């Protein structure tokens, strides 16, 4: 089965956050011309406390919201007898994309980003979008797609995803690379300026190299290149304020429980003003 045949999968737990994710995923499925699969993990309460909802009711409500958003969309619902993380990670093996809300139901909903979303984003086998941010950004499908450009395969995977997404949306891509000069550099102002320029040029060179590897695949997409001084986990918050989507590579380290997301992804998933997609390195 190819990616073209796979559905967009979205997790549903009955909360307003997950219903917003269902609506976003429905629009995404239409843009990509794919079916939508809505998944409810019947052991979701492991993360959210004892207040249970009947899986059939959760799925029925979610399917209704998806069809109201996109009446002609092919929608299927499935209840999985597993905990939320295991169910969604397993579903990601046979998904073109995975979508979740930023928080769920229950008194501890603000903690769910750590317990569910971060775990799923770090272990997913396909790109994961967390629907978060301001309402205007969530609905801003014609707004720019911002991509944080890393180096090597991680950067190429994220840029390729961003270009494909922009092509489907009919919008532009803003490719952002952050740079910082070492703080320990000392000397006359001219030396400091030369050092800063060298690091800025290095950032531009990374942009050129990564974009050069994939930009020809989507010649219809306008790409705006931006280099910003500062730590990446902070500077990417600025362009996200005027974006419909922020795309990041799943850079980090591998541990006994899978990929551990780096600081940039952690910060974006908590603070970005728009939905965030984390793209795994193939």
PDB file of N, CA, C and O in Angstrom, residues 201-226:
ATOM      1  N   UNK A 201      26.021  33.750   7.087  1.00  0.00           N
ATOM      2  CA  UNK A 201      26.228  33.182   5.753  1.00  0.00           C
ATOM      3  C   UNK A 201      26.169  31.651   5.787  1.00  0.00           C
ATOM      4  O   UNK A 201      25.694  31.012   4.857  1.00  0.00           O
ATOM      5  N   UNK A 202      26.662  31.089   6.876  1.00  0.00           N
ATOM      6  CA  UNK A 202      26.577  29.638   7.025  1.00  0.00           C
ATOM      7  C   UNK A 202      25.113  29.191   7.079  1.00  0.00           C
ATOM      8  O   UNK A 202      24.743  28.159   6.504  1.00  0.00           O
ATOM      9  N   UNK A 203      24.272  29.957   7.772  1.00  0.00           N
ATOM     10  CA  UNK A 203      22.844  29.649   7.835  1.00  0.00           C
ATOM     11  C   UNK A 203      22.215  29.731   6.450  1.00  0.00           C
ATOM     12  O   UNK A 203      21.397  28.882   6.061  1.00  0.00           O
ATOM     13  N   UNK A 204      22.593  30.743   5.670  1.00  0.00           N
ATOM     14  CA  UNK A 204      22.068  30.869   4.304  1.00  0.00           C
ATOM     15  C   UNK A 204      22.531  29.695   3.435  1.00  0.00           C
ATOM     16  O   UNK A 204      21.778  29.204   2.581  1.00  0.00           O
ATOM     17  N   UNK A 205      23.748  29.235   3.669  1.00  0.00           N
ATOM     18  CA  UNK A 205      24.268  28.115   2.897  1.00  0.00           C
ATOM     19  C   UNK A 205      23.484  26.838   3.189  1.00  0.00           C
ATOM     20  O   UNK A 205      23.222  26.032   2.278  1.00  0.00           O
ATOM     21  N   UNK A 206      23.099  26.639   4.453  1.00  0.00           N
ATOM     22  CA  UNK A 206      22.285  25.467   4.802  1.00  0.00           C
ATOM     23  C   UNK A 206      20.925  25.554   4.113  1.00  0.00           C
ATOM     24  O   UNK A 206      20.422  24.557   3.569  1.00  0.00           O
ATOM     25  N   UNK A 207      20.321  26.729   4.134  1.00  0.00           N
ATOM     26  CA  UNK A 207      19.051  26.912   3.424  1.00  0.00           C
ATOM     27  C   UNK A 207      19.196  26.560   1.953  1.00  0.00           C
ATOM     28  O   UNK A 207      18.369  25.829   1.381  1.00  0.00           O
ATOM     29  N   UNK A 208      20.228  27.079   1.318  1.00  0.00           N
ATOM     30  CA  UNK A 208      20.439  26.816  -0.108  1.00  0.00           C
ATOM     31  C   UNK A 208      20.617  25.323  -0.377  1.00  0.00           C
ATOM     32  O   UNK A 208      20.057  24.776  -1.344  1.00  0.00           O
ATOM     33  N   UNK A 209      21.387  24.669   0.472  1.00  0.00           N
ATOM     34  CA  UNK A 209      21.666  23.247   0.255  1.00  0.00           C
ATOM     35  C   UNK A 209      20.411  22.388   0.424  1.00  0.00           C
ATOM     36  O   UNK A 209      20.106  21.541  -0.429  1.00  0.00           O
ATOM     37  N   UNK A 210      19.674  22.612   1.503  1.00  0.00           N
ATOM     38  CA  UNK A 210      18.501  21.786   1.769  1.00  0.00           C
ATOM     39  C   UNK A 210      17.399  22.068   0.761  1.00  0.00           C
ATOM     40  O   UNK A 210      16.783  21.146   0.204  1.00  0.00           O
ATOM     41  N   UNK A 211      17.130  23.347   0.500  1.00  0.00           N
ATOM     42  CA  UNK A 211      16.089  23.683  -0.468  1.00  0.00           C
ATOM     43  C   UNK A 211      16.472  23.217  -1.869  1.00  0.00           C
ATOM     44  O   UNK A 211      15.623  22.759  -2.647  1.00  0.00           O
ATOM     45  N   UNK A 212      17.759  23.319  -2.192  1.00  0.00           N
ATOM     46  CA  UNK A 212      18.209  22.884  -3.505  1.00  0.00           C
ATOM     47  C   UNK A 212      17.978  21.408  -3.757  1.00  0.00           C
ATOM     48  O   UNK A 212      17.853  20.976  -4.908  1.00  0.00           O
ATOM     49  N   UNK A 213      17.909  20.617  -2.674  1.00  0.00           N
ATOM     50  CA  UNK A 213      17.730  19.177  -2.814  1.00  0.00           C
ATOM     51  C   UNK A 213      16.304  18.786  -3.182  1.00  0.00           C
ATOM     52  O   UNK A 213      16.080  17.710  -3.744  1.00  0.00           O
ATOM     53  N   UNK A 214      15.314  19.648  -2.863  1.00  0.00           N
ATOM     54  CA  UNK A 214      13.913  19.236  -3.064  1.00  0.00           C
ATOM     55  C   UNK A 214      13.014  20.280  -3.731  1.00  0.00           C
ATOM     56  O   UNK A 214      11.907  19.948  -4.164  1.00  0.00           O
ATOM     57  N   UNK A 215      13.468  21.532  -3.824  1.00  0.00           N
ATOM     58  CA  UNK A 215      12.570  22.580  -4.297  1.00  0.00           C
ATOM     59  C   UNK A 215      12.096  22.341  -5.716  1.00  0.00           C
ATOM     60  O   UNK A 215      10.969  22.708  -6.070  1.00  0.00           O
ATOM     61  N   UNK A 216      12.905  21.709  -6.548  1.00  0.00           N
ATOM     62  CA  UNK A 216      12.518  21.458  -7.937  1.00  0.00           C
ATOM     63  C   UNK A 216      11.334  20.504  -8.052  1.00  0.00           C
ATOM     64  O   UNK A 216      10.673  20.446  -9.086  1.00  0.00           O
ATOM     65  N   UNK A 217      11.027  19.755  -6.971  1.00  0.00           N
ATOM     66  CA  UNK A 217       9.896  18.835  -6.989  1.00  0.00           C
ATOM     67  C   UNK A 217       8.564  19.582  -6.959  1.00  0.00           C
ATOM     68  O   UNK A 217       7.535  19.028  -7.342  1.00  0.00           O
ATOM     69  N   UNK A 218       8.576  20.812  -6.496  1.00  0.00           N
ATOM     70  CA  UNK A 218       7.357  21.627  -6.388  1.00  0.00           C
ATOM     71  C   UNK A 218       7.622  23.016  -6.956  1.00  0.00           C
ATOM     72  O   UNK A 218       7.630  24.016  -6.210  1.00  0.00           O
ATOM     73  N   UNK A 219       7.844  23.124  -8.258  1.00  0.00           N
ATOM     74  CA  UNK A 219       8.206  24.414  -8.851  1.00  0.00           C
ATOM     75  C   UNK A 219       7.109  25.468  -8.744  1.00  0.00           C
ATOM     76  O   UNK A 219       7.389  26.666  -8.868  1.00  0.00           O
ATOM     77  N   UNK A 220       5.872  25.030  -8.490  1.00  0.00           N
ATOM     78  CA  UNK A 220       4.758  25.981  -8.397  1.00  0.00           C
ATOM     79  C   UNK A 220       4.701  26.699  -7.059  1.00  0.00           C
ATOM     80  O   UNK A 220       3.950  27.667  -6.902  1.00  0.00           O
ATOM     81  N   UNK A 221       5.486  26.268  -6.086  1.00  0.00           N
ATOM     82  CA  UNK A 221       5.428  26.837  -4.742  1.00  0.00           C
ATOM     83  C   UNK A 221       6.473  27.935  -4.591  1.00  0.00           C
ATOM     84  O   UNK A 221       7.663  27.727  -4.847  1.00  0.00           O
ATOM     85  N   UNK A 222       6.035  29.102  -4.171  1.00  0.00           N
ATOM     86  CA  UNK A 222       6.942  30.204  -3.875  1.00  0.00           C
ATOM     87  C   UNK A 222       7.578  29.981  -2.510  1.00  0.00           C
ATOM     88  O   UNK A 222       6.880  29.706  -1.531  1.00  0.00           O
ATOM     89  N   UNK A 223       8.905  30.079  -2.438  1.00  0.00           N
ATOM     90  CA  UNK A 223       9.632  29.869  -1.194  1.00  0.00           C
ATOM     91  C   UNK A 223      10.336  31.160  -0.790  1.00  0.00           C
ATOM     92  O   UNK A 223      11.110  31.726  -1.566  1.00  0.00           O
ATOM     93  N   UNK A 224      10.056  31.616   0.412  1.00  0.00           N
ATOM     94  CA  UNK A 224      10.710  32.800   0.969  1.00  0.00           C
ATOM     95  C   UNK A 224      11.731  32.338   2.006  1.00  0.00           C
ATOM     96  O   UNK A 224      11.384  31.644   2.974  1.00  0.00           O
ATOM     97  N   UNK A 225      12.984  32.692   1.816  1.00  0.00           N
ATOM     98  CA  UNK A 225      14.064  32.239   2.695  1.00  0.00           C
ATOM     99  C   UNK A 225      14.344  33.300   3.765  1.00  0.00           C
ATOM    100  O   UNK A 225      14.499  34.467   3.460  1.00  0.00           O
ATOM    101  N   UNK A 226      14.427  32.843   5.005  1.00  0.00           N
ATOM    102  CA  UNK A 226      14.628  33.760   6.129  1.00  0.00           C
ATOM    103  C   UNK A 226      15.681  33.203   7.066  1.00  0.00           C
ATOM    104  O   UNK A 226      15.611  32.033   7.457  1.00  0.00           O
TER     105      UNK A 226
END
